[in-house]
CSV table of C-alpha atoms in Angstrom, one decimal:
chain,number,residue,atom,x,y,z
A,1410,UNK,CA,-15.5,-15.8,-65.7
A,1411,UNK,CA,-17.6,-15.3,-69.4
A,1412,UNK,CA,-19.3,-12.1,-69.6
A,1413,UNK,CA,-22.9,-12.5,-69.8
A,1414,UNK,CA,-25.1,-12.1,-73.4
A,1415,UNK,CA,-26.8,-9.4,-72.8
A,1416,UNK,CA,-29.9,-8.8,-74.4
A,1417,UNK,CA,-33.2,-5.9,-74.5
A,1418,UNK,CA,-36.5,-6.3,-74.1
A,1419,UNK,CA,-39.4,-3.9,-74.4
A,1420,UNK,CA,-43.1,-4.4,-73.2
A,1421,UNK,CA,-41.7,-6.6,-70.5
A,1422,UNK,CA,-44.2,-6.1,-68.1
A,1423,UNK,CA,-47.2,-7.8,-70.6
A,1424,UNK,CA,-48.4,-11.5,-70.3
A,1425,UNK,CA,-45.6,-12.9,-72.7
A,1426,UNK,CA,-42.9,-9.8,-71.9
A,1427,UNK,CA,-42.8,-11.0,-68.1
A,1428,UNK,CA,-42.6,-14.4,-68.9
A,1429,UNK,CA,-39.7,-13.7,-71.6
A,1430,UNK,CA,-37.7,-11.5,-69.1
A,1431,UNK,CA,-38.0,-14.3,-66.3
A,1432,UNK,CA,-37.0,-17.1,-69.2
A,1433,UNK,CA,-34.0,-15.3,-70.0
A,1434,UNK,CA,-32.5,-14.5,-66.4
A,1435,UNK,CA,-33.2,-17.6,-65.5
A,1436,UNK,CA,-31.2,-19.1,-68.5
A,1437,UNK,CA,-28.1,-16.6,-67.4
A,1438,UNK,CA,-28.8,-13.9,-69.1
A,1439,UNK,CA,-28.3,-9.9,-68.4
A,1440,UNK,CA,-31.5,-8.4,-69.1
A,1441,UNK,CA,-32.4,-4.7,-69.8
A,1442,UNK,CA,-36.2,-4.6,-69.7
A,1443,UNK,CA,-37.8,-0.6,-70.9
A,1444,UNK,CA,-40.9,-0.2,-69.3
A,1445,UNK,CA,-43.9,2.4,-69.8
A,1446,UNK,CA,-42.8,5.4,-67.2
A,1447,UNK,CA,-44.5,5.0,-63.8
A,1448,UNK,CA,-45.8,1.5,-64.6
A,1449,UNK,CA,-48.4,-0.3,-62.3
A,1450,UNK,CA,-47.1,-3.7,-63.9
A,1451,UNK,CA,-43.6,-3.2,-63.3
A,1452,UNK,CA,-44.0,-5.4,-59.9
A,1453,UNK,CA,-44.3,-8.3,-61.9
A,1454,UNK,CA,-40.5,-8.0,-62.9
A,1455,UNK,CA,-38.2,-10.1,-60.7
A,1456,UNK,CA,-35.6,-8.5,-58.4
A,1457,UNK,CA,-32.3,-9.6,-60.0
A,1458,UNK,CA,-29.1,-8.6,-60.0
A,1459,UNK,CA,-28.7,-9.2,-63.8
A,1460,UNK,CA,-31.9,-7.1,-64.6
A,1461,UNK,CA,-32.0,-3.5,-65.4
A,1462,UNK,CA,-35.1,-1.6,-65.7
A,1463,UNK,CA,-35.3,1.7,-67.8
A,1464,UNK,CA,-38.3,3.6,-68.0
A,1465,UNK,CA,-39.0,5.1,-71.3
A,1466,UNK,CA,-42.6,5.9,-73.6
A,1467,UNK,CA,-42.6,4.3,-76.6
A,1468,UNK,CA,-42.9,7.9,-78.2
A,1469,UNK,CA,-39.3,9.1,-76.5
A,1470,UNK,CA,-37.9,5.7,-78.2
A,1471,UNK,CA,-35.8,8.7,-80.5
A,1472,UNK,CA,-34.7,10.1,-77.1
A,1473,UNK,CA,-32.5,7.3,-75.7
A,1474,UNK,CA,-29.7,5.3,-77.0
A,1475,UNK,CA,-25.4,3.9,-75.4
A,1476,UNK,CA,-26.0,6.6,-73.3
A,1477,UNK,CA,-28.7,5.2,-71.3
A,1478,UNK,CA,-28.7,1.8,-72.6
A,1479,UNK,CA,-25.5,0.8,-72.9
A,1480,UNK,CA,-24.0,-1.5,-75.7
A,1481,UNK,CA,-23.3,-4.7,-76.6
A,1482,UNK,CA,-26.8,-6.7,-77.0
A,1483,UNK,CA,-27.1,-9.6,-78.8
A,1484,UNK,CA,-31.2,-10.0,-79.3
A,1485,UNK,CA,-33.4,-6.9,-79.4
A,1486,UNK,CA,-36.6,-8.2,-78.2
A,1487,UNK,CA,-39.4,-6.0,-79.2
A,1488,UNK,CA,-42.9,-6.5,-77.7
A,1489,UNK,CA,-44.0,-3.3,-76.7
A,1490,UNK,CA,-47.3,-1.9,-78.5
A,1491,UNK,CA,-49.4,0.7,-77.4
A,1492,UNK,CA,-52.9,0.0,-76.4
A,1493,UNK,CA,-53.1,-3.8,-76.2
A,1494,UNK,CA,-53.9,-4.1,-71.9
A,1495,UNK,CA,-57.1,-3.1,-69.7
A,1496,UNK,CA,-60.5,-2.9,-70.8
A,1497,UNK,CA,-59.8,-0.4,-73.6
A,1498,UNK,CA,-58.1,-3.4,-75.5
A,1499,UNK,CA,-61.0,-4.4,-77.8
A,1500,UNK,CA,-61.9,-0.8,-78.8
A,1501,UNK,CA,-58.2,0.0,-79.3
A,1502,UNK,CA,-58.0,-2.8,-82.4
A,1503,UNK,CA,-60.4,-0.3,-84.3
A,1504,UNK,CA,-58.4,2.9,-83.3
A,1505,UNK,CA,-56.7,3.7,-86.4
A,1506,UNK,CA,-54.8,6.7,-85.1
A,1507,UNK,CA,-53.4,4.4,-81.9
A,1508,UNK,CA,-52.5,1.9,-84.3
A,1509,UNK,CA,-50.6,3.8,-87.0
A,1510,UNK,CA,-48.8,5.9,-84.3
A,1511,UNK,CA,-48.0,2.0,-82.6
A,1512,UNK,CA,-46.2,1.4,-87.2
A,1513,UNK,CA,-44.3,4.3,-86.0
A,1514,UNK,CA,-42.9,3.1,-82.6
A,1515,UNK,CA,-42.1,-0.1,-84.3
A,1516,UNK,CA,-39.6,2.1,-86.8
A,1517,UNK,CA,-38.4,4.0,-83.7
A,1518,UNK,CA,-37.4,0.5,-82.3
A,1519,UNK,CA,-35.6,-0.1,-85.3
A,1520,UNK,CA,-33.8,2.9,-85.1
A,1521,UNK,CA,-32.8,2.5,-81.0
A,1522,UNK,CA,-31.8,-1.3,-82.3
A,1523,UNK,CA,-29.6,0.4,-85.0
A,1524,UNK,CA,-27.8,3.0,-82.3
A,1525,UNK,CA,-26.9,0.9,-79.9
A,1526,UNK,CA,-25.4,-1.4,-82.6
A,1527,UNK,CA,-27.7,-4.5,-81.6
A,1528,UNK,CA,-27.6,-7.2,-84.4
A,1529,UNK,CA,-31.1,-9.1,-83.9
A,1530,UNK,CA,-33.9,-7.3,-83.9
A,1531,UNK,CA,-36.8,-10.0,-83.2
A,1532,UNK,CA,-40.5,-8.3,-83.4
A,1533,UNK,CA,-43.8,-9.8,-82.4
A,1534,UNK,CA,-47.0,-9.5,-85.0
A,1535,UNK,CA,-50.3,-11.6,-84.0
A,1536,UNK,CA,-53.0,-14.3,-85.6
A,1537,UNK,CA,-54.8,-11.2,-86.2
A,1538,UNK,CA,-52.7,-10.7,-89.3
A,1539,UNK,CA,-54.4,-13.5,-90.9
A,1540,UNK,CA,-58.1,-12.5,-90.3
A,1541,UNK,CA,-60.5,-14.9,-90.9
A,1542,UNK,CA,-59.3,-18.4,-91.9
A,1543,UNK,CA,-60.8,-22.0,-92.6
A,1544,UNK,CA,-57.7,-24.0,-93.2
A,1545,UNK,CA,-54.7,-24.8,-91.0
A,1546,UNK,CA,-52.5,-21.5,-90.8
A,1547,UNK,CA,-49.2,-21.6,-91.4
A,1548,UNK,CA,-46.5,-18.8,-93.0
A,1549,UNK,CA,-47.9,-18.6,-96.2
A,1550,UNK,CA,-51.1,-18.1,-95.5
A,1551,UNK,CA,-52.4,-15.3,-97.0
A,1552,UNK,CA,-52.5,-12.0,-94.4
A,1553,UNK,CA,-56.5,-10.0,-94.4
A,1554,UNK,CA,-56.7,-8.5,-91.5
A,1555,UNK,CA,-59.8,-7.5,-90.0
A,1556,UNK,CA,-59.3,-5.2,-87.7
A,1557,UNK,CA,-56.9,-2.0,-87.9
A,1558,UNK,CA,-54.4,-3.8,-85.2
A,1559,UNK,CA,-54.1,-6.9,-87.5
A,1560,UNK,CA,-53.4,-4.3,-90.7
A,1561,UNK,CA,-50.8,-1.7,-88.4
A,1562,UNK,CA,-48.9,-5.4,-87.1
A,1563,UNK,CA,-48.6,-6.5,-90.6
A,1564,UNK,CA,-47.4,-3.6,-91.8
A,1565,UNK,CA,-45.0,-3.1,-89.1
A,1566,UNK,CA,-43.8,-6.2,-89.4
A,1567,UNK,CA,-42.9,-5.4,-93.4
A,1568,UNK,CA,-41.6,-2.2,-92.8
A,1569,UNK,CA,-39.4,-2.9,-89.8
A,1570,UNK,CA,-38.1,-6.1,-92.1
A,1571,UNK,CA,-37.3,-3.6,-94.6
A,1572,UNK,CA,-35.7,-1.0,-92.7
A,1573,UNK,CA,-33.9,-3.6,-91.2
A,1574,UNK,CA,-32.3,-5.1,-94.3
A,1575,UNK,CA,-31.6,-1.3,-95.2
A,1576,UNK,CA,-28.9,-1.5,-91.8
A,1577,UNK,CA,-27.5,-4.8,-92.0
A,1578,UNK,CA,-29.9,-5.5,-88.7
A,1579,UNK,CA,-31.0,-9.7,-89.2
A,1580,UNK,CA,-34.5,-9.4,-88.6
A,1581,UNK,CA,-37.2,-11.8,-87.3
A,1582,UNK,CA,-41.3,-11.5,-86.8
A,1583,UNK,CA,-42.5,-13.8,-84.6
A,1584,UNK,CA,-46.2,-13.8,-84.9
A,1585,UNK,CA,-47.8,-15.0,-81.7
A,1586,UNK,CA,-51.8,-17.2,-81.4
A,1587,UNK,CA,-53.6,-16.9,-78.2
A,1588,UNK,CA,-50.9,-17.0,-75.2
A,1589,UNK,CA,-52.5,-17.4,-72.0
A,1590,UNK,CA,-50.5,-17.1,-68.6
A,1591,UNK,CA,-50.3,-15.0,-65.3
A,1592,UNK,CA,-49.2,-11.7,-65.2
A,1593,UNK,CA,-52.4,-11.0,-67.3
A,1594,UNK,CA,-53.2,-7.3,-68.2
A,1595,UNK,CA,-55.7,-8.3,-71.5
A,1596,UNK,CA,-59.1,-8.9,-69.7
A,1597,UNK,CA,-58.5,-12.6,-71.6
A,1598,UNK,CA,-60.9,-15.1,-71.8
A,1599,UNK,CA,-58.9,-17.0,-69.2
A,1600,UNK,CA,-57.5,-14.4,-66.9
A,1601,UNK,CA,-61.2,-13.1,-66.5
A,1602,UNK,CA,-63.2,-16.4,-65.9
A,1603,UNK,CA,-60.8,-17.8,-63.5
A,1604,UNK,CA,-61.1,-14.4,-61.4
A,1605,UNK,CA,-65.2,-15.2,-61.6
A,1606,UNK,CA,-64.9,-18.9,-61.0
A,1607,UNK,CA,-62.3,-17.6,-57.6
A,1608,UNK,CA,-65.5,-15.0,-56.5
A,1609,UNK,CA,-68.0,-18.0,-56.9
A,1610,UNK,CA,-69.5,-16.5,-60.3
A,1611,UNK,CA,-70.3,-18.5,-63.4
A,1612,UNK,CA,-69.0,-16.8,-66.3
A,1613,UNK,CA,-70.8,-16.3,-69.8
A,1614,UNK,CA,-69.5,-17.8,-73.1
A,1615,UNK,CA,-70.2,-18.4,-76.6
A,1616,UNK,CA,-71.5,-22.1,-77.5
A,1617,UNK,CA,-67.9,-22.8,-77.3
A,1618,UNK,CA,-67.6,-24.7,-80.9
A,1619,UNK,CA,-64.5,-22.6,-82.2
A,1620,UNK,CA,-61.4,-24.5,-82.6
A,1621,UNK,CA,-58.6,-23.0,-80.8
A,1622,UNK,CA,-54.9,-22.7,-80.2
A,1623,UNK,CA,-53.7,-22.2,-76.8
A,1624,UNK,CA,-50.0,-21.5,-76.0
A,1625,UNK,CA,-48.8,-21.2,-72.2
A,1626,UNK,CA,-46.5,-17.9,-71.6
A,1627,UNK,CA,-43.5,-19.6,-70.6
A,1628,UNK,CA,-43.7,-21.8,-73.8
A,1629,UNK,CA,-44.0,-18.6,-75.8
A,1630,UNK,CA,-41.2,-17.1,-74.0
A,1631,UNK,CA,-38.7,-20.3,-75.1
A,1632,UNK,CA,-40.0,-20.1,-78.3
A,1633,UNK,CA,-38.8,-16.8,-78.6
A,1634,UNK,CA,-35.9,-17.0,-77.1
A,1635,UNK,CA,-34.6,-19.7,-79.2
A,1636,UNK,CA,-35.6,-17.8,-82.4
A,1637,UNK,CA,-33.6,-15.0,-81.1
A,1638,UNK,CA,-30.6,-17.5,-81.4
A,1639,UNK,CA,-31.5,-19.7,-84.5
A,1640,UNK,CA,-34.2,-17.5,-86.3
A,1641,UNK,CA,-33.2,-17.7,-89.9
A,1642,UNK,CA,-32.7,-13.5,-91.2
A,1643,UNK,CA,-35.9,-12.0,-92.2
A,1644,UNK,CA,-38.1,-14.8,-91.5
A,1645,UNK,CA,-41.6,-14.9,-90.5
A,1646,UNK,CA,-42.3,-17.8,-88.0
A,1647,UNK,CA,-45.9,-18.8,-86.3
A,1648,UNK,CA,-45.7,-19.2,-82.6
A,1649,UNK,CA,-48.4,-21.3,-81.6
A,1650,UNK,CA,-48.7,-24.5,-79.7
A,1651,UNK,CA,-49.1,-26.7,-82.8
A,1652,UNK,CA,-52.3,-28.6,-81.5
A,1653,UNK,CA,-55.7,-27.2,-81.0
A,1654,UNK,CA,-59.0,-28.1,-79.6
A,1655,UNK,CA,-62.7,-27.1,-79.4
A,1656,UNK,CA,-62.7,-24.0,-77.5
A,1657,UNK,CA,-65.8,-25.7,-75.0
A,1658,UNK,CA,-63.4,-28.3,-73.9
A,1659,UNK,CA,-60.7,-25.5,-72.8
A,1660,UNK,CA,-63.5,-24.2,-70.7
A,1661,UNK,CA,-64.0,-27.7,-68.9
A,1662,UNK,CA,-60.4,-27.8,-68.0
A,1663,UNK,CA,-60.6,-24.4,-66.9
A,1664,UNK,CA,-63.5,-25.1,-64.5
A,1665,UNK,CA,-62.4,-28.1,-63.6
A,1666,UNK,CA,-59.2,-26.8,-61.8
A,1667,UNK,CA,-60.8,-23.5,-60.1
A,1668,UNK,CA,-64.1,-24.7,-59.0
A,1669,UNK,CA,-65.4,-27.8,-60.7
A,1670,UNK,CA,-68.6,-27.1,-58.5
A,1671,UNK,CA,-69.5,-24.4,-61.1
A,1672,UNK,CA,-70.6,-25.9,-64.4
A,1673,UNK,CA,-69.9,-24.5,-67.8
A,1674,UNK,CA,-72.9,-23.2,-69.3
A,1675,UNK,CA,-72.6,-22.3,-72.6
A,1676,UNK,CA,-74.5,-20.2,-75.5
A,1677,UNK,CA,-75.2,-17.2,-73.0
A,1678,UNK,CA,-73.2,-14.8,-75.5
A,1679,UNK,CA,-73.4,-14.8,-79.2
A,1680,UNK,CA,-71.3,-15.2,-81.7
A,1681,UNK,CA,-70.1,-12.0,-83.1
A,1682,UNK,CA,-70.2,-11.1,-86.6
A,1683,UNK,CA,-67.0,-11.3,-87.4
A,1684,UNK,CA,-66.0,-14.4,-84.7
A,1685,UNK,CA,-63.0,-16.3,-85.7
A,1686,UNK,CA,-64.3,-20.4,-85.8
A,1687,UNK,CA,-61.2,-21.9,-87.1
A,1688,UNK,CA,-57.6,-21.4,-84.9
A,1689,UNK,CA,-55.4,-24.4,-86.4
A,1690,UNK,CA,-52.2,-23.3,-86.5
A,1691,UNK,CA,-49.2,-25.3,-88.2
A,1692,UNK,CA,-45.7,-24.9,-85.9
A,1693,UNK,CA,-43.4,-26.8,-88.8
A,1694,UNK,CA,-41.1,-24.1,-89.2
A,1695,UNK,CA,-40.4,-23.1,-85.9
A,1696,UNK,CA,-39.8,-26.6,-85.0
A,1697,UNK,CA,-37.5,-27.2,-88.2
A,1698,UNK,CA,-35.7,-24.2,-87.4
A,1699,UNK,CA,-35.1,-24.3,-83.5
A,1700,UNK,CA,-36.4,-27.3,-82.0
A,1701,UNK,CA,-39.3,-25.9,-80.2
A,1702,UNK,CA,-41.9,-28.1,-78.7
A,1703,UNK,CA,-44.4,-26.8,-75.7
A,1704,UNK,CA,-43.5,-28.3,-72.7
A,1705,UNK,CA,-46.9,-27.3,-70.6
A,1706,UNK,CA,-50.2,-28.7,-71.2
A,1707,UNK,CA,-52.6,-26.8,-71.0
A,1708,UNK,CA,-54.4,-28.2,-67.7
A,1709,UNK,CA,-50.7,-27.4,-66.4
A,1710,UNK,CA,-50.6,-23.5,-67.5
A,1711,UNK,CA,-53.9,-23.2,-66.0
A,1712,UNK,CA,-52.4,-24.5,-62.5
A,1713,UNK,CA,-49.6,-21.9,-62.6
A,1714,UNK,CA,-52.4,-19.0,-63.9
A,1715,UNK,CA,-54.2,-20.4,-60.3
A,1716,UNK,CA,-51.6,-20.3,-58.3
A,1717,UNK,CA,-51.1,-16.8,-58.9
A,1718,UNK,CA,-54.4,-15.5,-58.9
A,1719,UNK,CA,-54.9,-16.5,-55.3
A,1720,UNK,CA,-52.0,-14.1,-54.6
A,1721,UNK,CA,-53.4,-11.9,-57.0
A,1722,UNK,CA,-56.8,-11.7,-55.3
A,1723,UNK,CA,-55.2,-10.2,-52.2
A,1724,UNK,CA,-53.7,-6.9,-54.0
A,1725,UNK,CA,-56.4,-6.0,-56.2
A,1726,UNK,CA,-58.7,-3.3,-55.3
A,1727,UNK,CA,-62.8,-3.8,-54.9
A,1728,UNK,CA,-62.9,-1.4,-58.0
A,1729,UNK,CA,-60.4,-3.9,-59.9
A,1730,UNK,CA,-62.1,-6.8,-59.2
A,1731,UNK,CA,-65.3,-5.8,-59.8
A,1732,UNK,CA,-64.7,-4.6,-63.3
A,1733,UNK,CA,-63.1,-8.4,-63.7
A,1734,UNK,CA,-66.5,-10.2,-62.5
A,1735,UNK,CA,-69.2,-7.9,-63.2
């Protein structure tokens, strides 16, 4: 029998981290997943006999290496970054400290990649690179960030290609738009108004007129596995669905599906003074280079999201759910 690729993932227990670790077991792969010590997400990994869970800080990155990990991986997956879950995650994007410490975990990554004598080392930056934008985004768009996250992912994303290229490492930066799915830990638009619609609340937005690229989690997690495979060296791609719509209508789909009884009322929020409008997002690359095209809609993504919410609903605590609806 073929040994199986083995392959590591970090910040497997986020939105697109749990869906990447499911894609890849289920496509017969051997997974090591490290995981935050002591983490209350880590029930959202499978059981699976071609799984292995290792519990490591992103700050002890420098403390592990064969010894723990073993050897022989063919795709370092790296999504782990500090301070991007809970409630905290909006103020976080401002905390400089958090994010230059998060620049330095991204080099330690680099450096565990290099020891265990992995050759892919495939990172994921964010939309937030860009900053604000009125044309259709694509690689060459030019990067001004807004916010200190946007400025410490970009400049991860240059230094790790750097220190990459120093080792001989083929690197990749994969920078993700507006993945929605279950296994939520962002406090995301989605995650939080399906939890209200669920309770019988109606949930306050925005007029609703931004224009908006959705991408469902298991999509994002095939899109970055085949870049893992077929990602040209040193590459930047945009992973994105490709086709956007006026945020408003999102909202109608949303309500639609959970409780159509509760109508979207919008305007209740106002724009903020820095609110991203446009979210068009062109997927040519990734297509050229690895075929990729979403498979779920986005009425479908939200079916899933429901489906796991009602089982959801029966672990949380009062204290949870009423920091969700309230």
């Amino acid at each position: 029998m073929a040994k199986k690729e083995r392959v590591l993932v970090t910040g497997g227990t986020g939105v697109t981290g749990v869906a990447l670790v499911r894609h890849l077991l289920r496509n017969n792969k051997e997974v090591t997943a490290i995981v935050r010590p002591h983490s209350k997400r880590s029930r959202y990994l499978p059981e699976d006999k071609d799984l292995h869970v290792v519990e490591c800080s992103l700050a002890d990155y420098d403390r592990i290496g064969v010894e723990e990990l073993g050897k022989d991986y063919s795709v370092f997956y790296h999504l782990a970054w500090d301070g991007s879950t809970g409630k905290e995650k909006v103020d976080n994007r401002n905390n400089m400290q958090l994010q230059a410490q998060n620049i330095q975990y991204d080099i330690k990554a680099v450096e565990l990649c290099r020891r265990i004598e992995c050759p892919v080392f495939l990172a994921t930056g964010t939309q937030a690179e860009y900053g604000l934008c009125d044309t259709v985004i694509n690689e060459e768009t030019e990067t001004y960030p807004e916010n200190g996250y946007g400025s410490a992912k970009l400049c991860a994303g240059q230094m790790t290609r750097i220190l990459c290229n120093m080792y001989g490492i083929k690197h990749i930066w994969a920078r993700l738009f507006s993945v929605y799915g279950p296994y939520d830990g962002t406090q995301s638009l989605i995650y939080t108004s399906m939890i209200k619609l669920m309770s019988g609340k109606c949930p306050q937005y925005t007029a609703g007129k931004q224009i908006w690229d959705y991408l469902y989690s298991f999509d994002a997690a095939r899109a970055l596995a085949l870049l893992g495979e077929k990602g040209r060296a040193g590459e930047i791609y945009c992973v994105a669905n490709g086709k956007s719509e006026i945020l408003r209508s999102y909202i109608l789909k949303l309500h639609e599906v959970v409780n159509p009884e509760i109508p979207g009322i919008f305007g209740e929020i106002p724009y903020t003074s820095n609110q991203v409008m446009n979210l068009q997002v062109d997927t040519k690359k990734l297509r050229r280079d690895t075929g990729f095209i979403p498979e779920y809609t986005f009425e479908d993504g939200i079916k899933e999201i429901f489906a796991w919410c009602k089982k959801e609903l029966q672990i949380l605590t009062k204290n949870d759910l009423n920091e969700l609806i309230f």
